[in-house]
């Protein structure tokens, strides 16, 4: 978007996205990526992802914090200001202002996962009752070129600084905007311990308005990881902090009706745990987003294995949109 510090920002791509959403009356949650090649520290090899990274074309190969914080702050302010809807320096034709900004994505996603790592068997954690299902976290997926997926190469202290500085810039541009912390990659301690380290920083705990967790059919599927995430927030006095599940799926079987029922139950459990909003990853019940493998049915608790008997969602294959509408209608 910007070729050098202080240069003109190219908003053409983001303008198209925001305009398209506005035409449909859709409010956006936009992720702010803090990377730009001209601000990379070339000597820091540890900050460069390996060849084959699937996101290198979109967000570059440098995955550490900015070095020119002033340039980064100016960029964040300009981006937020353009879409905040206050009538000052707004995008022409803005219909639906952007009021939610996510600070990066899954900085806790670590790689590689050692073969003897406890997360491969499922890390014990907070109980969720008889319907609790523990899948191991999805390992960092390999790419055709042999690379792997890493969104961030900094540590928890680095992310705390990024969160604090980004939130400050967001609020400088739009005091009504809401800062969403990066989504945790799962609900096991493997992921949540990263955020525990972030929250050791008191200023970081105050630098976001909305918590954020993901469930890519991993860890505590029966609540989309909402239960362990809420409990982790509570450890730091943040039990009343709103949180969302911004990537949610529960592909627990090759039987679409079973998966649809699991998603319905997980939705209920996540809302009961305090999740305010849930973003589903895919509009069908047969194939996970990104081509991830479906966990085998034998890995499930017996309660979830019995979901196949729930025949009221048997049309999940032929009418997935209708099934999602029915699920949403129960909770709206």
Coordinates of C-alpha atoms in Angstrom, one line a residue:
X1 CA 0.0 0.0 0.0
X2 CA 2.9 2.3 0.6
X3 CA 6.3 2.3 -1.2
X4 CA 8.3 4.3 1.4
X5 CA 7.9 6.2 4.6
X6 CA 5.7 9.2 4.1
X7 CA 4.8 8.4 0.5
X8 CA 1.3 8.4 -0.8
X9 CA -0.8 5.3 0.3
X10 CA -2.5 3.3 -2.4
X11 CA -6.0 2.6 -1.2
X12 CA -7.3 1.1 -4.4
X13 CA -7.5 -2.5 -3.2
X14 CA -9.0 -1.7 0.2
X15 CA -11.4 0.8 -1.3
X16 CA -12.8 -1.9 -3.6
X17 CA -13.3 -4.2 -0.6
X18 CA -14.9 -1.6 1.6
X19 CA -17.2 -0.4 -1.2
X20 CA -18.3 -3.9 -2.1
X21 CA -19.1 -4.6 1.6
X22 CA -21.0 -1.3 1.9
X23 CA -23.1 -2.1 -1.1
X24 CA -24.3 -5.2 0.8
X25 CA -24.7 -3.4 4.1
X26 CA -21.9 -5.5 5.6
X27 CA -19.8 -4.2 8.5
X28 CA -16.1 -5.3 8.2
X29 CA -13.5 -6.5 10.7
X30 CA -10.3 -5.6 9.0
X31 CA -6.9 -7.1 10.0
X32 CA -4.0 -4.7 10.1
X33 CA -0.7 -6.3 9.0
X34 CA 2.4 -4.4 10.3
X35 CA 4.7 -5.6 7.5
X36 CA 6.3 -3.7 4.7
X37 CA 9.5 -4.7 3.0
X38 CA 11.1 -1.2 3.0
X39 CA 10.9 -1.2 6.8
X40 CA 12.4 -4.7 7.2
X41 CA 15.7 -5.1 9.0
X42 CA 17.7 -7.0 6.4
X43 CA 20.2 -8.5 8.8
X44 CA 17.6 -10.1 11.0
X45 CA 17.3 -13.5 9.2
X46 CA 15.1 -14.7 12.1
X47 CA 12.4 -12.3 10.9
X48 CA 12.1 -13.7 7.4
X49 CA 9.9 -16.7 6.6
X50 CA 11.2 -19.6 4.6
X51 CA 10.6 -20.1 0.9
X52 CA 7.2 -21.4 0.0
X53 CA 5.3 -19.4 2.6
X54 CA 1.8 -19.1 1.2
X55 CA 1.2 -15.6 2.3
X56 CA 4.5 -14.0 1.1
X57 CA 2.8 -12.6 -1.9
X58 CA 0.2 -10.8 0.2
X59 CA 2.1 -9.7 3.3
X60 CA 5.7 -10.2 2.4
X61 CA 8.4 -12.3 3.9
X62 CA 9.3 -10.1 6.8
X63 CA 7.3 -11.0 9.9
X64 CA 8.6 -9.0 12.8
X65 CA 7.5 -5.6 14.3
X66 CA 8.1 -2.4 12.4
X67 CA 11.4 -0.7 12.9
X68 CA 10.1 2.7 11.9
X69 CA 7.3 3.1 14.5
X70 CA 6.5 6.6 13.4
X71 CA 5.9 5.6 9.8
X72 CA 3.8 2.7 11.0
X73 CA 1.7 4.9 13.3
X74 CA 1.1 7.4 10.5
X75 CA 0.0 4.5 8.2
X76 CA -2.5 3.1 10.7
X77 CA -3.9 6.5 11.4
X78 CA -4.4 7.2 7.7
X79 CA -6.1 3.8 7.1
X80 CA -8.4 4.1 10.0
X81 CA -9.3 7.7 9.2
X82 CA -10.2 6.8 5.6
X83 CA -12.9 4.4 6.6
X84 CA -14.2 5.8 10.0
X85 CA -17.1 7.7 8.5
X86 CA -16.5 10.9 10.4
X87 CA -16.6 13.0 7.2
X88 CA -12.9 13.9 7.5
X89 CA -10.6 12.4 4.8
X90 CA -13.1 9.6 4.2
X91 CA -13.2 7.4 1.2
X92 CA -15.6 8.8 -1.4
X93 CA -18.9 6.8 -1.4
X94 CA -18.3 5.2 2.1
X95 CA -21.6 3.6 3.1
X96 CA -20.7 1.5 6.1
X97 CA -17.9 2.8 8.3
X98 CA -15.3 0.4 9.5
X99 CA -15.3 0.4 13.3
X100 CA -13.4 -2.9 14.2
X101 CA -9.7 -3.4 13.6
X102 CA -7.8 -6.6 14.4
X103 CA -4.1 -6.3 15.2
X104 CA -2.4 -9.0 13.2
X105 CA -3.4 -12.7 13.1
X106 CA -2.4 -15.8 15.1
X107 CA 1.0 -14.6 16.4
X108 CA 0.9 -17.6 18.7
X109 CA 1.0 -20.1 15.7
X110 CA 4.3 -21.9 16.3
X111 CA 6.1 -24.3 14.0
X112 CA 7.3 -27.0 13.8
X113 CA 5.2 -29.1 16.2
X114 CA 7.6 -31.8 17.5
X115 CA 6.4 -35.4 17.0
X116 CA 6.4 -36.0 20.7
X117 CA 4.7 -32.7 21.6
X118 CA 1.7 -33.2 24.0
X119 CA -0.5 -31.2 21.7
X120 CA -0.4 -33.9 19.1
X121 CA -2.4 -36.0 21.5
X122 CA -4.5 -33.1 22.7
X123 CA -3.4 -31.0 25.7
X124 CA -5.6 -31.4 28.8
X125 CA -7.2 -28.2 29.8
X126 CA -10.4 -26.6 31.2
X127 CA -13.3 -29.1 31.2
X128 CA -16.4 -28.4 29.2
X129 CA -18.7 -31.1 30.5
X130 CA -19.7 -34.4 28.9
X131 CA -19.6 -32.9 25.4
X132 CA -16.0 -31.8 25.5
X133 CA -14.0 -32.9 22.5
X134 CA -10.2 -32.6 22.3
X135 CA -8.5 -32.6 19.0
X136 CA -4.8 -31.8 18.7
X137 CA -4.2 -28.3 17.3
X138 CA -3.8 -28.3 13.5
X139 CA -0.1 -28.4 12.8
X140 CA 1.3 -25.5 10.7
X141 CA 0.3 -26.7 7.2
X142 CA 3.0 -27.4 4.7
X143 CA 3.0 -25.7 1.3
X144 CA 3.7 -27.4 -2.1
X145 CA 7.2 -25.8 -2.0
X146 CA 7.9 -27.3 1.3
X147 CA 7.5 -24.2 3.4
X148 CA 5.1 -23.7 6.3
X149 CA 2.8 -21.1 7.6
X150 CA 4.0 -18.5 10.1
X151 CA 2.2 -15.2 10.5
X152 CA 4.6 -13.7 13.1
X153 CA 8.2 -14.3 14.1
X154 CA 8.2 -12.1 17.2
X155 CA 7.7 -13.2 20.7
X156 CA 4.9 -12.4 23.2
X157 CA 6.7 -9.3 24.4
X158 CA 7.1 -8.1 20.9
X159 CA 3.4 -8.6 20.2
X160 CA 2.5 -6.7 23.4
X161 CA 4.4 -3.7 22.0
X162 CA 2.7 -4.0 18.6
X163 CA -0.7 -4.2 20.3
X164 CA -0.1 -1.2 22.5
X165 CA 1.2 1.0 19.7
X166 CA -1.4 -0.1 17.1
X167 CA -4.3 0.5 19.5
X168 CA -2.9 4.0 20.3
X169 CA -2.9 4.8 16.6
X170 CA -6.3 3.4 16.0
X171 CA -7.8 5.5 18.8
X172 CA -6.0 8.6 17.6
X173 CA -7.8 8.4 14.3
X174 CA -11.2 7.2 15.7
X175 CA -11.9 7.2 19.4
X176 CA -15.1 5.2 18.7
X177 CA -13.2 2.4 16.9
X178 CA -12.8 -1.0 18.6
X179 CA -9.5 -2.8 18.7
X180 CA -9.6 -6.5 18.4
X181 CA -6.6 -8.5 19.6
X182 CA -5.2 -11.1 17.2
X183 CA -7.1 -14.3 17.1
X184 CA -5.6 -17.2 19.2
X185 CA -4.9 -20.2 16.9
X186 CA -6.6 -22.5 19.3
X187 CA -7.7 -23.2 22.9
X188 CA -4.9 -25.4 24.2
X189 CA -2.2 -24.0 26.4
X190 CA 0.1 -24.4 23.5
X191 CA -1.5 -21.3 22.0
X192 CA -3.0 -19.5 25.1
X193 CA 0.3 -19.4 27.0
X194 CA 1.5 -16.9 24.3
X195 CA -1.4 -14.6 25.4
X196 CA -0.7 -15.2 29.0
X197 CA 2.7 -13.8 28.4
X198 CA 1.2 -10.8 26.5
X199 CA -1.1 -10.1 29.4
X200 CA 1.7 -10.0 31.9
X201 CA 2.1 -6.5 30.4
X202 CA -0.6 -4.4 32.2
X203 CA -0.6 -1.8 29.3
X204 CA -1.3 -4.6 26.8
X205 CA -4.3 -5.8 28.8
X206 CA -5.8 -2.3 28.4
X207 CA -4.9 -2.0 24.7
X208 CA -7.7 -4.0 23.2
X209 CA -11.5 -3.9 23.4
X210 CA -12.4 -7.3 22.2
X211 CA -10.8 -10.7 22.7
X212 CA -10.4 -13.2 19.8
X213 CA -10.1 -16.9 19.5
X214 CA -10.1 -19.3 16.5
X215 CA -11.3 -22.9 16.2
X216 CA -10.2 -24.7 13.0
X217 CA -11.7 -27.9 14.2
X218 CA -9.0 -28.1 16.8
X219 CA -8.7 -28.3 20.6
X220 CA -12.0 -27.7 22.5
X221 CA -14.3 -28.0 19.4
X222 CA -17.5 -28.3 21.4
X223 CA -17.4 -24.6 22.3
X224 CA -15.2 -23.3 19.4
X225 CA -12.5 -22.9 22.1
X226 CA -14.6 -20.3 23.8
X227 CA -14.5 -21.9 27.2
X228 CA -10.7 -22.1 27.7
X229 CA -10.3 -18.7 26.1
X230 CA -12.8 -17.1 28.5
X231 CA -11.1 -18.8 31.5
X232 CA -7.7 -17.5 30.3
X233 CA -9.1 -14.0 30.2
X234 CA -10.4 -14.5 33.7
X235 CA -6.9 -15.3 35.0
X236 CA -6.0 -11.6 34.3
X237 CA -9.2 -10.0 35.6
X238 CA -10.6 -9.7 32.0
X239 CA -13.6 -12.0 32.5
X240 CA -15.9 -9.2 31.5
X241 CA -13.9 -8.3 28.4
X242 CA -16.0 -9.1 25.2
X243 CA -14.6 -11.7 22.9
X244 CA -15.4 -13.1 19.5
X245 CA -14.7 -16.3 17.7
X246 CA -13.5 -15.0 14.3
X247 CA -12.7 -18.4 12.7
X248 CA -15.2 -21.1 13.7
X249 CA -15.7 -24.6 12.4
X250 CA -16.3 -28.1 13.8
X251 CA -15.6 -30.6 11.1
X252 CA -15.8 -33.7 13.2
X253 CA -16.9 -36.2 10.6
X254 CA -17.2 -36.9 6.9
X255 CA -20.9 -37.0 7.5
X256 CA -22.2 -33.5 6.8
X257 CA -25.2 -33.9 9.0
X258 CA -22.9 -34.8 11.9
X259 CA -20.7 -31.8 11.3
X260 CA -23.8 -29.5 11.0
X261 CA -25.1 -30.7 14.3
X262 CA -21.7 -30.3 15.9
X263 CA -21.5 -26.7 14.6
X264 CA -25.0 -26.0 16.0
X265 CA -24.0 -27.3 19.4
X266 CA -20.7 -25.6 19.4
X267 CA -22.4 -22.3 18.5
X268 CA -24.7 -22.7 21.5
X269 CA -21.8 -23.6 23.8
X270 CA -19.7 -20.7 22.6
X271 CA -22.5 -18.2 23.2
X272 CA -23.1 -19.7 26.6
X273 CA -19.4 -19.2 27.4
X274 CA -19.7 -15.5 26.5
X275 CA -18.7 -15.2 22.9
X276 CA -20.5 -12.2 21.4
X277 CA -20.0 -13.0 17.7
X278 CA -19.0 -16.0 15.7
X279 CA -17.5 -16.0 12.2
X280 CA -17.9 -19.3 10.4
X281 CA -15.0 -20.3 8.0
X282 CA -17.0 -21.9 5.2
X283 CA -20.6 -22.0 4.0
X284 CA -20.7 -25.8 3.7
X285 CA -20.5 -28.8 6.0
X286 CA -18.4 -31.1 3.8
X287 CA -15.0 -29.5 3.3
X288 CA -13.1 -27.4 5.8
X289 CA -11.7 -24.1 4.6
X290 CA -8.2 -24.4 3.3
X291 CA -8.4 -28.1 2.6
X292 CA -7.6 -29.2 6.1
X293 CA -8.2 -32.9 6.8
X294 CA -11.4 -33.9 8.7
X295 CA -10.5 -35.5 12.0
X296 CA -11.5 -39.2 12.0
X297 CA -14.8 -40.0 13.8
X298 CA -12.9 -42.5 16.1
X299 CA -11.1 -39.6 17.7
X300 CA -14.3 -38.1 19.1
X301 CA -16.0 -38.4 22.4
X302 CA -19.0 -40.8 22.2
X303 CA -21.4 -37.9 22.7
X304 CA -20.3 -36.3 19.5
X305 CA -20.1 -39.6 17.7
X306 CA -23.8 -40.0 18.4
X307 CA -24.6 -36.8 16.6
X308 CA -25.3 -38.9 13.4
X309 CA -28.7 -39.8 14.9
X310 CA -29.7 -36.1 14.9
X311 CA -31.6 -36.3 11.6
X312 CA -33.1 -32.8 11.6
X313 CA -30.0 -31.5 9.9
X314 CA -29.8 -34.3 7.3
X315 CA -30.1 -31.8 4.4
X316 CA -26.7 -30.3 5.3
X317 CA -25.2 -31.5 2.0
X318 CA -27.9 -30.4 -0.4
X319 CA -29.1 -27.2 1.4
X320 CA -26.1 -25.9 3.5
X321 CA -27.3 -22.3 3.3
X322 CA -30.7 -23.2 4.7
X323 CA -29.1 -25.2 7.5
X324 CA -26.8 -22.3 8.5
X325 CA -29.9 -20.0 8.4
X326 CA -31.7 -22.4 10.8
X327 CA -28.7 -22.5 13.1
X328 CA -28.4 -18.7 13.2
X329 CA -32.2 -18.3 13.6
X330 CA -31.9 -20.2 16.9
X331 CA -29.5 -17.7 18.4
X332 CA -30.4 -14.3 16.9

